mmCIF file of C-alpha atoms in Angstrom:
data_model
loop_
_atom_site.group_PDB
_atom_site.id
_atom_site.type_symbol
_atom_site.label_atom_id
_atom_site.label_comp_id
_atom_site.label_asym_id
_atom_site.label_seq_id
_atom_site.Cartn_x
_atom_site.Cartn_y
_atom_site.Cartn_z
ATOM 1 C CA MET A 1 0.000 0.000 0.000
ATOM 2 C CA THR A 2 1.141 3.516 -0.790
ATOM 3 C CA LYS A 3 2.221 5.404 2.326
ATOM 4 C CA VAL A 4 2.732 9.078 3.177
ATOM 5 C CA ALA A 5 4.269 10.212 6.439
ATOM 6 C CA VAL A 6 2.608 13.133 8.177
ATOM 7 C CA ILE A 7 4.682 14.508 11.011
ATOM 8 C CA MET A 8 4.181 17.489 13.251
ATOM 9 C CA GLY A 9 6.419 19.290 15.682
ATOM 10 C CA SER A 10 3.809 19.276 18.431
ATOM 11 C CA LYS A 11 0.622 17.321 19.137
ATOM 12 C CA SER A 12 -1.211 20.659 19.290
ATOM 13 C CA ASP A 13 -0.688 20.872 15.498
ATOM 14 C CA PHE A 14 -2.925 17.856 14.869
ATOM 15 C CA SER A 15 -5.986 19.958 14.024
ATOM 16 C CA VAL A 16 -3.972 21.448 11.135
ATOM 17 C CA VAL A 17 -2.659 18.038 10.060
ATOM 18 C CA LYS A 18 -5.990 16.180 10.270
ATOM 19 C CA PRO A 19 -7.329 17.410 6.884
ATOM 20 C CA ALA A 20 -4.179 16.017 5.214
ATOM 21 C CA VAL A 21 -4.651 12.665 6.906
ATOM 22 C CA ASP A 22 -8.353 12.637 6.003
ATOM 23 C CA ILE A 23 -7.782 13.355 2.293
ATOM 24 C CA LEU A 24 -5.031 10.731 2.085
ATOM 25 C CA LYS A 25 -7.340 8.132 3.624
ATOM 26 C CA LYS A 26 -10.181 9.199 1.302
ATOM 27 C CA PHE A 27 -7.904 8.306 -1.621
ATOM 28 C CA GLY A 28 -6.883 4.973 -0.063
ATOM 29 C CA VAL A 29 -3.373 6.070 0.908
ATOM 30 C CA GLU A 30 -1.998 5.042 4.285
ATOM 31 C CA ALA A 31 -0.779 7.844 6.531
ATOM 32 C CA GLU A 32 1.879 7.278 9.155
ATOM 33 C CA VAL A 33 1.235 10.111 11.631
ATOM 34 C CA ARG A 34 3.883 11.087 14.183
ATOM 35 C CA VAL A 35 4.937 13.883 16.555
ATOM 36 C CA ILE A 36 8.632 14.602 16.043
ATOM 37 C CA SER A 37 10.315 17.889 16.874
ATOM 38 C CA ALA A 38 13.249 19.245 14.897
ATOM 39 C CA HIS A 39 14.503 20.995 18.024
ATOM 40 C CA ARG A 40 13.438 18.828 20.966
ATOM 41 C CA THR A 41 13.991 15.418 19.342
ATOM 42 C CA PRO A 42 16.557 16.044 16.581
ATOM 43 C CA GLU A 43 17.876 12.463 16.672
ATOM 44 C CA ALA A 44 14.360 11.118 16.146
ATOM 45 C CA ALA A 45 13.855 13.515 13.211
ATOM 46 C CA HIS A 46 17.108 12.311 11.682
ATOM 47 C CA ASP A 47 16.296 8.629 12.167
ATOM 48 C CA PHE A 48 12.762 9.068 10.853
ATOM 49 C CA ALA A 49 13.895 10.828 7.680
ATOM 50 C CA ALA A 50 16.898 8.612 7.021
ATOM 51 C CA ASN A 51 14.812 5.429 7.275
ATOM 52 C CA ALA A 52 11.526 6.597 5.746
ATOM 53 C CA ARG A 53 12.112 5.114 2.289
ATOM 54 C CA ASP A 54 12.987 1.718 3.810
ATOM 55 C CA ARG A 55 9.632 1.767 5.637
ATOM 56 C CA GLY A 56 7.762 2.261 2.349
ATOM 57 C CA ILE A 57 7.086 5.974 2.711
ATOM 58 C CA GLU A 58 6.930 7.810 -0.619
ATOM 59 C CA ALA A 59 6.348 11.416 0.491
ATOM 60 C CA ILE A 60 6.548 13.305 3.788
ATOM 61 C CA ILE A 61 4.361 16.147 5.030
ATOM 62 C CA CYS A 62 5.925 18.182 7.849
ATOM 63 C CA ALA A 63 3.746 20.549 9.882
ATOM 64 C CA ALA A 64 5.397 23.067 12.168
ATOM 65 C CA GLY A 65 4.905 26.521 13.597
ATOM 66 C CA LYS A 66 7.096 29.424 14.725
ATOM 67 C CA ALA A 67 10.721 28.400 14.034
ATOM 68 C CA ALA A 68 9.342 25.803 11.647
ATOM 69 C CA HIS A 69 12.480 23.839 10.822
ATOM 70 C CA LEU A 70 10.999 20.335 10.774
ATOM 71 C CA GLY A 71 10.554 20.131 6.996
ATOM 72 C CA GLY A 72 14.071 21.375 6.353
ATOM 73 C CA VAL A 73 15.648 19.003 8.831
ATOM 74 C CA VAL A 74 13.735 16.078 7.352
ATOM 75 C CA ALA A 75 14.596 17.145 3.790
ATOM 76 C CA ALA A 76 18.294 17.244 4.731
ATOM 77 C CA TYR A 77 18.222 13.519 5.519
ATOM 78 C CA THR A 78 16.073 12.120 2.696
ATOM 79 C CA THR A 79 15.645 12.258 -1.067
ATOM 80 C CA LEU A 80 11.890 11.751 -0.741
ATOM 81 C CA PRO A 81 9.647 14.712 -1.559
ATOM 82 C CA VAL A 82 8.979 16.817 1.539
ATOM 83 C CA ILE A 83 5.962 19.100 1.817
ATOM 84 C CA GLY A 84 6.026 21.839 4.420
ATOM 85 C CA LEU A 85 2.769 22.717 6.173
ATOM 86 C CA PRO A 86 3.108 26.019 8.056
ATOM 87 C CA VAL A 87 1.015 26.272 11.215
ATOM 88 C CA LYS A 88 -0.700 29.530 12.189
ATOM 89 C CA THR A 89 0.800 31.155 15.271
ATOM 90 C CA ASP A 90 -0.314 33.869 17.675
ATOM 91 C CA MET A 91 2.756 35.995 17.051
ATOM 92 C CA MET A 92 2.650 36.549 13.296
ATOM 93 C CA GLY A 93 -0.414 34.648 12.155
ATOM 94 C CA GLY A 94 1.718 31.943 10.578
ATOM 95 C CA LEU A 95 3.921 34.213 8.478
ATOM 96 C CA ASP A 96 6.832 33.227 10.724
ATOM 97 C CA SER A 97 6.114 29.547 10.046
ATOM 98 C CA LEU A 98 5.669 30.083 6.313
ATOM 99 C CA LEU A 99 8.941 31.963 5.945
ATOM 100 C CA SER A 100 10.829 29.406 8.063
ATOM 101 C CA ILE A 101 9.670 26.638 5.731
ATOM 102 C CA VAL A 102 9.786 28.305 2.343
ATOM 103 C CA GLN A 103 13.223 29.948 2.665
ATOM 104 C CA MET A 104 15.323 26.805 2.342
ATOM 105 C CA PRO A 105 18.966 26.887 1.265
ATOM 106 C CA SER A 106 19.936 25.693 -2.180
ATOM 107 C CA GLY A 107 19.980 21.902 -2.417
ATOM 108 C CA ILE A 108 17.378 21.241 0.304
ATOM 109 C CA PRO A 109 13.986 21.855 -1.331
ATOM 110 C CA VAL A 110 10.765 21.744 0.662
ATOM 111 C CA ALA A 111 7.537 22.247 -1.282
ATOM 112 C CA THR A 112 5.302 24.490 0.796
ATOM 113 C CA VAL A 113 1.539 24.974 0.998
ATOM 114 C CA GLY A 114 -0.344 27.839 2.627
ATOM 115 C CA VAL A 115 -0.647 28.430 6.355
ATOM 116 C CA ASN A 116 -2.926 25.776 7.914
ATOM 117 C CA GLY A 117 -3.334 24.249 4.433
ATOM 118 C CA GLY A 118 -3.564 20.639 5.551
ATOM 119 C CA GLU A 119 -5.917 19.531 2.799
ATOM 120 C CA ASN A 120 -3.666 21.043 0.124
ATOM 121 C CA ALA A 121 -0.641 19.332 1.668
ATOM 122 C CA GLY A 122 -2.436 16.010 1.365
ATOM 123 C CA LEU A 123 -3.546 16.768 -2.188
ATOM 124 C CA LEU A 124 -0.012 17.743 -3.207
ATOM 125 C CA ALA A 125 1.288 14.457 -1.800
ATOM 126 C CA LEU A 126 -1.401 12.656 -3.814
ATOM 127 C CA GLN A 127 -0.430 14.507 -6.987
ATOM 128 C CA ILE A 128 3.187 13.485 -6.462
ATOM 129 C CA LEU A 129 2.095 9.866 -5.963
ATOM 130 C CA GLY A 130 -0.173 10.137 -9.004
ATOM 131 C CA ILE A 131 2.925 10.268 -11.205
ATOM 132 C CA ARG A 132 3.659 6.658 -10.247
ATOM 133 C CA TYR A 133 0.162 5.356 -9.473
ATOM 134 C CA PRO A 134 -2.411 5.832 -12.259
ATOM 135 C CA GLU A 135 -5.281 4.895 -9.927
ATOM 136 C CA ILE A 136 -4.455 7.861 -7.681
ATOM 137 C CA ALA A 137 -4.198 10.170 -10.709
ATOM 138 C CA GLU A 138 -7.622 8.988 -11.876
ATOM 139 C CA LYS A 139 -9.155 9.585 -8.438
ATOM 140 C CA LEU A 140 -7.644 13.092 -8.462
ATOM 141 C CA SER A 141 -9.206 13.762 -11.878
ATOM 142 C CA THR A 142 -12.583 12.689 -10.523
ATOM 143 C CA TYR A 143 -12.094 14.819 -7.406
ATOM 144 C CA LYS A 144 -11.300 17.912 -9.492
ATOM 145 C CA ARG A 145 -14.212 17.260 -11.841
ATOM 146 C CA GLN A 146 -16.574 17.025 -8.850
ATOM 147 C CA MET A 147 -15.219 20.329 -7.495
ATOM 148 C CA ALA A 148 -15.871 21.984 -10.872
ATOM 149 C CA GLU A 149 -19.394 20.537 -11.009
ATOM 150 C CA LYS A 150 -20.142 21.920 -7.531
ATOM 151 C CA ILE A 151 -18.947 25.399 -8.518
ATOM 152 C CA ALA A 152 -21.048 25.287 -11.692
ATOM 153 C CA ALA A 153 -24.100 24.230 -9.653
ATOM 154 C CA ASP A 154 -23.442 26.995 -7.106
ATOM 155 C CA ASP A 155 -23.179 29.549 -9.910
ATOM 156 C CA ALA A 156 -26.399 28.340 -11.515
ATOM 157 C CA ALA A 157 -28.194 28.577 -8.145
ATOM 158 C CA LEU A 158 -26.858 32.112 -7.599
ATOM 159 C CA GLN A 159 -27.913 33.205 -11.071
ATOM 160 C CA GLU A 160 -31.387 31.781 -10.440
ATOM 161 C CA GLU A 161 -31.578 33.640 -7.117
ATOM 162 C CA LEU A 162 -30.390 36.938 -8.621
ATOM 163 C CA ASN A 163 -32.529 36.768 -11.762
ATOM 164 C CA GLY A 164 -35.575 35.317 -10.032
#
């Protein structure tokens, strides 16, 4: 079974991570969900990243706030795709997290979604997997078609309401 790791720097970030886990499960992809801190458990972050491929993981989502270094630390120890998920903070509304994740040095890329964008993190992981797994790509096509149909229906309902 296809597997994506979803890790967060603190258990309090789970509400931001949950939409990623939910969308992965909706598409039939297993999620390995962990709490690992880049700063408080750096050895665990290293071990997790260095051994992820051997455990069957094909992409890693890293959620973190404030000094959000988890994605970068993980990316330093793996060649798997890493997706950064910035967590909203009280200090700067998540801008601190976003900048910590997106401003990676050359050679250590971390794809980054918007602040608290758990669902998009999961969808990006699915799109990456869709390159290798046609069944995931097909499910994504259906998902996007259903989104478009909903918008078209919403527009038709609004036009009906406005034009009586």
